[in-house]
Short mmCIF file of C-alpha atoms and ligand atoms in Angstrom, two decimals:
data_model
loop_
_atom_site.label_atom_id
_atom_site.label_comp_id
_atom_site.label_asym_id
_atom_site.label_seq_id
_atom_site.Cartn_x
_atom_site.Cartn_y
_atom_site.Cartn_z
CA UNK A 1 137.80 96.92 88.41
CA UNK A 2 140.48 94.66 89.81
CA UNK A 3 138.68 91.91 92.24
CA UNK A 4 141.92 92.06 94.25
CA UNK A 5 141.10 95.53 95.57
CA UNK A 6 138.24 94.17 97.54
CA UNK A 7 138.93 93.86 101.37
CA UNK A 8 139.42 90.07 101.50
CA UNK A 9 136.21 89.31 103.55
CA UNK A 10 134.00 90.95 101.02
CA UNK A 11 135.31 89.26 98.08
CA UNK A 12 132.81 86.40 97.93
CA UNK A 13 130.05 88.02 99.21
CA UNK A 14 126.81 87.97 97.67
CA UNK A 15 124.94 91.61 98.02
CA UNK A 16 121.73 91.74 99.98
CA UNK A 17 119.61 91.88 96.93
CA UNK A 18 116.43 93.92 96.90
CA UNK A 19 114.45 93.14 93.70
CA UNK A 20 112.54 95.86 91.58
CA UNK A 21 108.68 95.95 92.28
CA UNK A 22 106.61 96.11 89.43
CA UNK A 23 103.47 95.02 90.80
CA UNK A 24 100.95 97.14 92.38
CA UNK A 25 100.11 95.03 95.58
CA UNK A 26 103.55 94.84 97.41
CA UNK A 27 103.57 92.27 100.15
CA UNK A 28 107.21 91.53 100.04
CA UNK A 29 109.09 93.32 102.77
CA UNK A 30 106.60 93.27 105.56
CA UNK A 31 105.60 96.89 105.35
CA UNK A 32 102.62 98.39 106.76
CA UNK A 33 99.29 99.06 104.69
CA UNK A 34 98.86 102.47 106.57
CA UNK A 35 100.57 105.54 105.67
CA UNK A 36 101.27 107.60 108.79
CA UNK A 37 99.95 110.74 107.09
CA UNK A 38 96.57 109.38 107.14
CA UNK A 39 96.56 110.15 110.89
CA UNK A 40 95.47 113.85 110.82
CA UNK A 41 96.70 114.55 114.14
CA UNK A 42 100.25 113.08 113.17
CA UNK A 43 100.16 114.87 109.79
CA UNK A 44 99.20 118.28 111.59
CA UNK A 45 102.04 117.99 114.05
CA UNK A 46 104.64 116.87 111.69
CA UNK A 47 104.41 119.57 109.18
CA UNK A 48 103.60 122.26 111.72
CA UNK A 49 107.17 121.47 113.22
CA UNK A 50 108.84 120.65 109.93
CA UNK A 51 108.41 124.54 108.94
CA UNK A 52 110.66 125.56 111.67
CA UNK A 53 113.20 122.97 111.03
CA UNK A 54 116.65 124.42 110.37
CA UNK A 55 117.97 122.82 107.22
CA UNK A 56 121.27 124.32 107.31
CA UNK A 57 121.95 122.90 110.93
CA UNK A 58 123.36 119.43 111.50
CA UNK A 59 120.82 117.09 113.01
CA UNK A 60 121.11 116.10 116.80
CA UNK A 61 123.84 113.56 116.89
CA UNK A 62 122.42 111.61 119.75
CA UNK A 63 118.92 112.30 118.58
CA UNK A 64 118.23 113.36 122.29
CA UNK A 65 114.68 114.35 122.09
CA UNK A 66 113.72 111.10 120.07
CA UNK A 67 115.69 108.63 122.70
CA UNK A 68 113.68 110.25 125.47
CA UNK A 69 110.21 109.38 123.57
CA UNK A 70 111.35 105.99 122.39
CA UNK A 71 112.47 105.20 126.08
CA UNK A 72 109.13 106.21 127.26
CA UNK A 73 107.41 103.95 124.77
CA UNK A 74 110.16 101.33 125.26
CA UNK A 75 109.92 101.19 128.99
CA UNK A 76 113.63 102.20 129.42
CA UNK A 77 115.84 105.31 130.45
CA UNK A 78 116.96 107.59 127.81
CA UNK A 79 120.52 106.51 128.17
CA UNK A 80 119.59 103.02 127.27
CA UNK A 81 118.61 104.10 124.02
CA UNK A 82 120.73 104.66 120.90
CA UNK A 83 118.36 105.76 117.52
CA UNK A 84 119.75 104.60 114.36
CA UNK A 85 118.82 104.85 110.55
CA UNK A 86 116.88 101.75 110.68
CA UNK A 87 117.22 98.65 112.47
CA UNK A 88 119.68 97.97 109.89
CA UNK A 89 122.22 100.26 111.10
CA UNK A 90 121.88 98.84 114.55
CA UNK A 91 122.92 95.70 113.53
CA UNK A 92 125.64 97.07 111.94
CA UNK A 93 127.06 98.75 114.80
CA UNK A 94 126.54 95.79 117.23
CA UNK A 95 128.68 93.76 114.72
CA UNK A 96 131.45 96.59 114.18
CA UNK A 97 131.35 97.09 118.21
CA UNK A 98 132.01 93.33 119.32
CA UNK A 99 133.40 91.60 116.43
CA UNK A 100 137.06 90.99 115.46
CA UNK A 101 138.17 88.71 112.18
CA UNK A 102 137.80 85.04 113.39
CA UNK A 103 135.17 85.49 115.94
CA UNK A 104 132.19 83.26 116.13
CA UNK A 105 128.94 84.86 115.47
CA UNK A 106 125.61 82.51 116.30
CA UNK A 107 122.55 82.93 114.60
CA UNK A 108 119.46 80.41 114.27
CA UNK A 109 118.33 79.45 110.50
CA UNK A 110 116.61 80.47 108.44
CA UNK A 111 116.29 83.89 109.73
CA UNK A 112 116.87 87.54 108.56
CA UNK A 113 119.64 87.84 106.14
CA UNK A 114 121.69 90.87 107.20
CA UNK A 115 123.09 89.23 110.59
CA UNK A 116 125.02 86.95 108.61
CA UNK A 117 126.09 89.34 105.67
CA UNK A 118 127.70 91.89 107.98
CA UNK A 119 129.09 89.40 110.53
CA UNK A 120 130.74 87.86 107.17
CA UNK A 121 131.83 90.94 105.86
CA UNK A 122 133.71 91.73 109.22
CA UNK A 123 135.44 88.34 108.67
CA UNK A 124 133.55 86.67 111.32
CA UNK A 125 132.71 82.95 111.46
CA UNK A 126 129.00 82.57 111.11
CA UNK A 127 127.58 79.54 112.73
CA UNK A 128 124.01 78.71 112.61
CA UNK A 129 121.62 76.50 114.40
CA UNK A 130 118.97 74.95 112.15
CA UNK A 131 115.14 75.07 113.28
CA UNK A 132 113.48 71.96 114.19
CA UNK A 133 110.91 70.49 111.86
CA UNK A 134 108.06 73.08 110.83
CA UNK A 135 110.36 75.97 111.42
CA UNK A 136 110.20 75.49 114.97
CA UNK A 137 113.37 76.84 116.92
CA UNK A 138 114.51 74.52 119.66
CA UNK A 139 115.46 76.85 122.54
CA UNK A 140 117.11 74.08 124.64
CA UNK A 141 119.61 73.31 121.78
CA UNK A 142 120.19 76.83 121.00
CA UNK A 143 121.40 77.80 124.50
CA UNK A 144 123.26 74.84 125.04
CA UNK A 145 125.13 75.88 121.63
CA UNK A 146 125.54 79.51 123.14
CA UNK A 147 126.87 78.00 126.45
CA UNK A 148 129.50 75.59 124.78
CA UNK A 149 130.69 77.95 121.93
CA UNK A 150 130.55 81.17 123.64
CA UNK A 151 129.87 83.15 120.49
CA UNK A 152 131.32 86.71 120.65
CA UNK A 153 127.44 87.81 119.25
CA UNK A 154 124.50 85.72 119.22
CA UNK A 155 121.49 86.52 117.41
CA UNK A 156 117.81 85.94 117.87
CA UNK A 157 115.22 87.45 115.94
CA UNK A 158 111.98 87.40 118.07
CA UNK A 159 109.74 86.95 116.43
CA UNK A 160 112.01 85.24 113.72
CA UNK A 161 111.83 86.57 109.94
CA UNK A 162 110.97 84.78 107.72
CA UNK A 163 109.16 81.83 109.81
CA UNK A 164 107.08 84.23 112.36
CA UNK A 165 108.02 81.79 115.38
CA UNK A 166 108.26 83.41 119.08
CA UNK A 167 110.31 82.27 121.80
CA UNK A 168 108.72 83.47 125.15
CA UNK A 169 110.82 85.70 127.17
CA UNK A 170 112.05 82.64 129.50
CA UNK A 171 113.93 81.33 126.86
CA UNK A 172 115.44 84.39 125.86
CA UNK A 173 116.48 84.99 129.32
CA UNK A 174 118.03 81.57 129.58
CA UNK A 175 119.88 82.18 126.58
CA UNK A 176 121.09 85.51 127.76
CA UNK A 177 122.22 83.66 131.20
CA UNK A 178 124.08 81.16 128.93
CA UNK A 179 126.26 83.62 127.59
CA UNK A 180 129.04 85.79 128.40
CA UNK A 181 129.07 87.76 125.50
CA UNK A 182 126.25 89.94 124.13
CA UNK A 183 123.17 88.50 122.95
CA UNK A 184 120.94 90.26 120.47
CA UNK A 185 117.14 90.23 120.44
CA UNK A 186 115.86 91.74 117.13
CA UNK A 187 112.33 92.67 118.17
CA UNK A 188 111.45 94.38 114.57
CA UNK A 189 108.03 92.99 114.80
CA UNK A 190 107.56 92.65 118.61
CA UNK A 191 104.27 94.78 118.34
CA UNK A 192 102.52 92.10 116.75
CA UNK A 193 103.30 89.35 118.95
CA UNK A 194 101.06 90.21 121.82
CA UNK A 195 104.28 89.53 124.12
CA UNK A 196 106.20 91.82 126.00
CA UNK A 197 109.37 93.25 124.89
CA UNK A 198 113.03 91.65 126.20
CA UNK A 199 113.42 95.26 127.49
CA UNK A 200 112.16 93.91 130.91
CA UNK A 201 114.84 91.24 131.10
CA UNK A 202 117.93 94.02 130.78
CA UNK A 203 117.70 94.60 134.55
CA UNK A 204 118.91 90.88 135.18
CA UNK A 205 120.88 90.51 132.14
CA UNK A 206 123.05 93.04 131.14
CA UNK A 207 124.39 91.55 128.05
CA UNK A 208 120.98 91.88 126.06
CA UNK A 209 120.87 94.30 123.16
CA UNK A 210 117.17 94.70 122.08
CA UNK A 211 117.23 96.14 118.62
CA UNK A 212 113.45 97.76 117.69
CA UNK A 213 112.30 99.62 114.44
CA UNK A 214 109.52 102.13 113.61
CA UNK A 215 109.59 100.59 110.11
CA UNK A 216 106.68 97.92 110.79
CA UNK A 217 103.96 98.59 113.39
CA UNK A 218 104.33 102.40 112.86
CA UNK A 219 104.30 102.26 109.05
CA UNK A 220 107.81 104.42 108.75
CA UNK A 221 110.22 102.20 107.09
CA UNK A 222 110.86 105.09 104.55
CA UNK A 223 111.88 107.49 107.20
CA UNK A 224 114.80 104.75 108.73
CA UNK A 225 114.40 104.97 112.24
CA UNK A 226 115.37 101.90 114.19
CA UNK A 227 116.65 101.66 118.07
CA UNK A 228 118.96 99.75 120.28
CA UNK A 229 117.56 99.26 124.11
CA UNK A 230 120.59 98.20 126.18
CA UNK A 231 122.51 99.04 129.40
CA UNK A 232 123.97 102.48 129.40
CA UNK A 233 127.75 101.09 128.77
CA UNK A 234 126.85 98.91 125.87
CA UNK A 235 124.81 102.02 124.39
CA UNK A 236 128.12 103.94 124.99
CA UNK A 237 130.27 101.42 123.05
CA UNK A 238 127.60 101.24 120.22
CA UNK A 239 128.18 104.88 119.73
CA UNK A 240 132.15 104.40 118.99
CA UNK A 241 131.80 103.42 115.53
CA UNK A 242 128.51 105.29 114.82
CA UNK A 243 128.33 108.33 112.33
CA UNK A 244 128.20 111.37 113.96
CA UNK A 245 124.87 112.47 112.34
CA UNK A 246 123.57 108.95 111.36
CA UNK A 247 119.92 110.04 111.96
CA UNK A 248 118.86 113.02 109.71
CA UNK A 249 116.55 115.79 111.16
CA UNK A 250 113.45 115.07 109.29
CA UNK A 251 113.59 111.32 110.44
CA UNK A 252 114.26 112.40 113.94
CA UNK A 253 111.15 114.95 113.84
CA UNK A 254 109.01 112.42 112.46
CA UNK A 255 110.10 109.71 115.03
CA UNK A 256 109.20 112.14 117.71
CA UNK A 257 105.63 112.85 116.41
CA UNK A 258 104.97 109.30 115.61
CA UNK A 259 106.07 107.77 119.07
CA UNK A 260 104.30 110.77 120.77
CA UNK A 261 100.88 109.29 118.88
CA UNK A 262 101.66 105.53 119.43
CA UNK A 263 98.30 104.77 121.11
CA UNK A 264 96.43 106.06 118.35
CA UNK A 265 98.60 104.49 115.53
CA UNK A 266 98.76 101.18 116.97
CA UNK A 267 95.27 100.88 118.05
CA UNK A 268 94.46 101.24 114.43
CA UNK A 269 97.46 99.20 112.82
CA UNK A 270 98.09 96.42 115.16
CA UNK A 271 94.75 94.90 115.74
CA UNK A 272 93.59 95.06 112.24
CA UNK A 273 96.88 93.30 110.82
CA UNK A 274 96.74 90.55 113.55
CA UNK A 275 92.84 89.90 112.98
CA UNK A 276 93.82 89.14 109.12
CA UNK A 277 96.88 87.20 109.95
CA UNK A 278 94.54 84.69 111.82
CA UNK A 279 91.86 84.65 109.17
CA UNK A 280 94.66 84.39 106.22
CA UNK A 281 96.38 81.51 108.30
CA UNK A 282 93.04 79.68 108.78
CA UNK A 283 91.74 80.02 105.60
CA UNK A 284 95.19 78.92 103.84
CA UNK A 285 95.70 75.88 105.85
CA UNK A 286 92.19 74.74 104.57
CA UNK A 287 93.43 74.21 101.09
CA UNK A 288 94.83 71.16 100.01
CA UNK A 289 98.57 71.01 99.92
CA UNK A 290 99.33 74.36 101.56
CA UNK A 291 100.79 75.09 104.78
CA UNK A 292 100.65 78.50 106.63
CA UNK A 293 102.62 78.29 109.47
CA UNK A 294 101.57 80.27 112.52
CA UNK A 295 103.01 83.47 112.97
CA UNK A 296 103.66 85.88 115.70
CA UNK A 297 104.52 88.99 113.23
CA UNK A 298 102.84 90.93 110.20
CA UNK A 299 103.90 88.15 107.78
CA UNK A 300 103.02 84.55 107.07
CA UNK A 301 105.28 81.83 105.69
CA UNK A 302 103.57 79.56 103.56
CA UNK A 303 105.00 76.21 101.87
CA UNK A 304 103.35 75.06 98.64
CA UNK A 305 103.71 72.28 96.44
CA UNK A 306 105.27 73.99 93.46
CA UNK A 307 106.75 77.13 94.55
CA UNK A 308 107.59 78.48 90.90
CA UNK A 309 103.83 78.16 89.45
CA UNK A 310 102.45 79.80 92.81
CA UNK A 311 104.90 82.51 92.10
CA UNK A 312 103.79 83.13 88.75
CA UNK A 313 100.51 83.21 89.74
CA UNK A 314 101.01 85.78 92.43
CA UNK A 315 102.52 87.98 89.71
CA UNK A 316 99.66 87.47 87.26
CA UNK A 317 97.33 88.75 90.23
CA UNK A 318 99.54 91.85 90.48
CA UNK A 319 101.04 90.78 93.88
CA UNK A 320 104.93 91.08 94.92
CA UNK A 321 105.60 88.22 97.74
CA UNK A 322 108.88 87.17 99.07
CA UNK A 323 109.86 83.98 97.32
CA UNK A 324 112.67 81.56 98.39
CA UNK A 325 113.86 79.55 96.25
CA UNK A 326 116.04 76.94 97.79
CA UNK A 327 117.45 74.83 100.92
CA UNK A 328 114.90 74.54 103.81
CA UNK A 329 112.85 77.30 102.32
CA UNK A 330 112.24 75.52 98.85
CA UNK A 331 108.62 76.26 97.98
CA UNK A 332 108.34 78.70 100.63
CA UNK A 333 106.62 82.00 100.10
CA UNK A 334 106.50 84.87 102.76
CA UNK A 335 103.27 87.02 102.52
CA UNK A 336 103.19 90.60 104.45
CA UNK A 337 99.77 90.65 106.20
CA UNK A 338 97.84 94.12 105.40
CA UNK A 339 94.13 94.35 104.47
CA UNK A 340 91.19 91.93 104.49
CA UNK A 341 90.83 92.87 100.67
CA UNK A 342 94.28 91.64 99.88
CA UNK A 343 93.81 88.53 102.00
CA UNK A 344 90.76 87.48 100.03
CA UNK A 345 92.66 87.98 96.99
CA UNK A 346 95.71 85.90 98.29
CA UNK A 347 93.15 82.98 99.12
CA UNK A 348 91.88 83.01 95.66
CA UNK A 349 95.34 82.80 94.12
CA UNK A 350 96.64 80.15 96.47
CA UNK A 351 93.45 77.89 96.00
CA UNK A 352 94.10 77.89 92.38
CA UNK A 353 91.63 80.27 91.38
CA UNK A 354 91.60 82.38 88.14
CA UNK A 355 95.18 83.69 88.39
CA UNK A 356 96.65 80.16 88.95
CA UNK A 357 96.57 78.38 85.75
N1 PMP B 1 115.05 93.12 111.54
C1 PMP B 1 114.44 92.40 111.01
C2 PMP B 1 114.10 91.01 111.40
C3 PMP B 1 113.54 92.68 109.80
O1 PMP B 1 112.95 91.84 109.20
C4 PMP B 1 114.16 94.19 109.46
C5 PMP B 1 113.60 94.47 108.07
N2 PMP B 1 112.93 93.87 107.24
C6 PMP B 1 114.99 94.60 110.19
C7 PMP B 1 115.55 93.91 111.38
C8 PMP B 1 115.13 96.00 109.68
O2 PMP B 1 114.60 97.10 109.27
P1 PMP B 1 114.85 98.76 109.36
O3 PMP B 1 116.10 98.92 108.95
O4 PMP B 1 113.71 99.03 108.37
O5 PMP B 1 114.53 99.56 110.71
#
């Protein structure tokens, strides 16, 4: 193919590469260790309703029943919710709705790659505020940058992927107040943070767009269900570029059933992951030369003296983790927190146990 066929803004783009997983312990994508079908009540209701699903009919274009349950779960009104094909689709919709070529899009760095990739593909000018030492974000510096630059869209990942750093809601509110434009708060991991969602700030800050997902705490990554929570007019704007039938009927049904059982699901999944996170962070920090950063999410960023050696050791232990090769994340490895068994295995590997040499 002739490279000149490509749109100018994507000619030099690096794709968001998802490597093939060959290992059997998969902790590279912050997935849940729990399969939703292991909850008997969820399983029974889903399959019973699936039987009467009309495959020949298009799905509800606005996923109204799902939006109603998501609204109740998130503490918003149904017209403040837009459901999408994962949080990824919502990120794309936000950028496609608000960004012109040449506009500034502000992120903090390091963070989730997708914001910058999609913004760049639209010809935006992606600007990044780097973290302070030890991946601590400086809310004051970020707020002042927002105020001075007035980026067309600002992204805040809270808790941040891949560092796990959490900004309190006061900082989010101050950043929203500093901007005349949309400010996105990506809360993919908020259920693990022990902090309330920024949804409560919407009343005062109508430029906020909160992104949530059922991929993480609900263990539904395979069903691709994400959503935006924002003011009604912002939600209407986000539908301008949405594909009519963006969320398929089976996913809509699963979302409705899962959120209907949210208490039962989250009661089992979140406290276990949080307890294992505390344990794993403490144990890893006891090891010489290893730094496990405090995380408010279901993963931990770990800095090691020799990244390639630990990566090889993890592979030998049949573990697939997320490895970062360069820049500020050189020698850093991000591990999803799952079961105590996996935590024990990780401690052995990171301590230079039998898989290390
Ligand atoms: N935001 C963040 C910060 C993420 O880490 C992810 C998934 N890795 C997403 C959004 C997208 O999640 P999904 O599309 O599965 O809802």
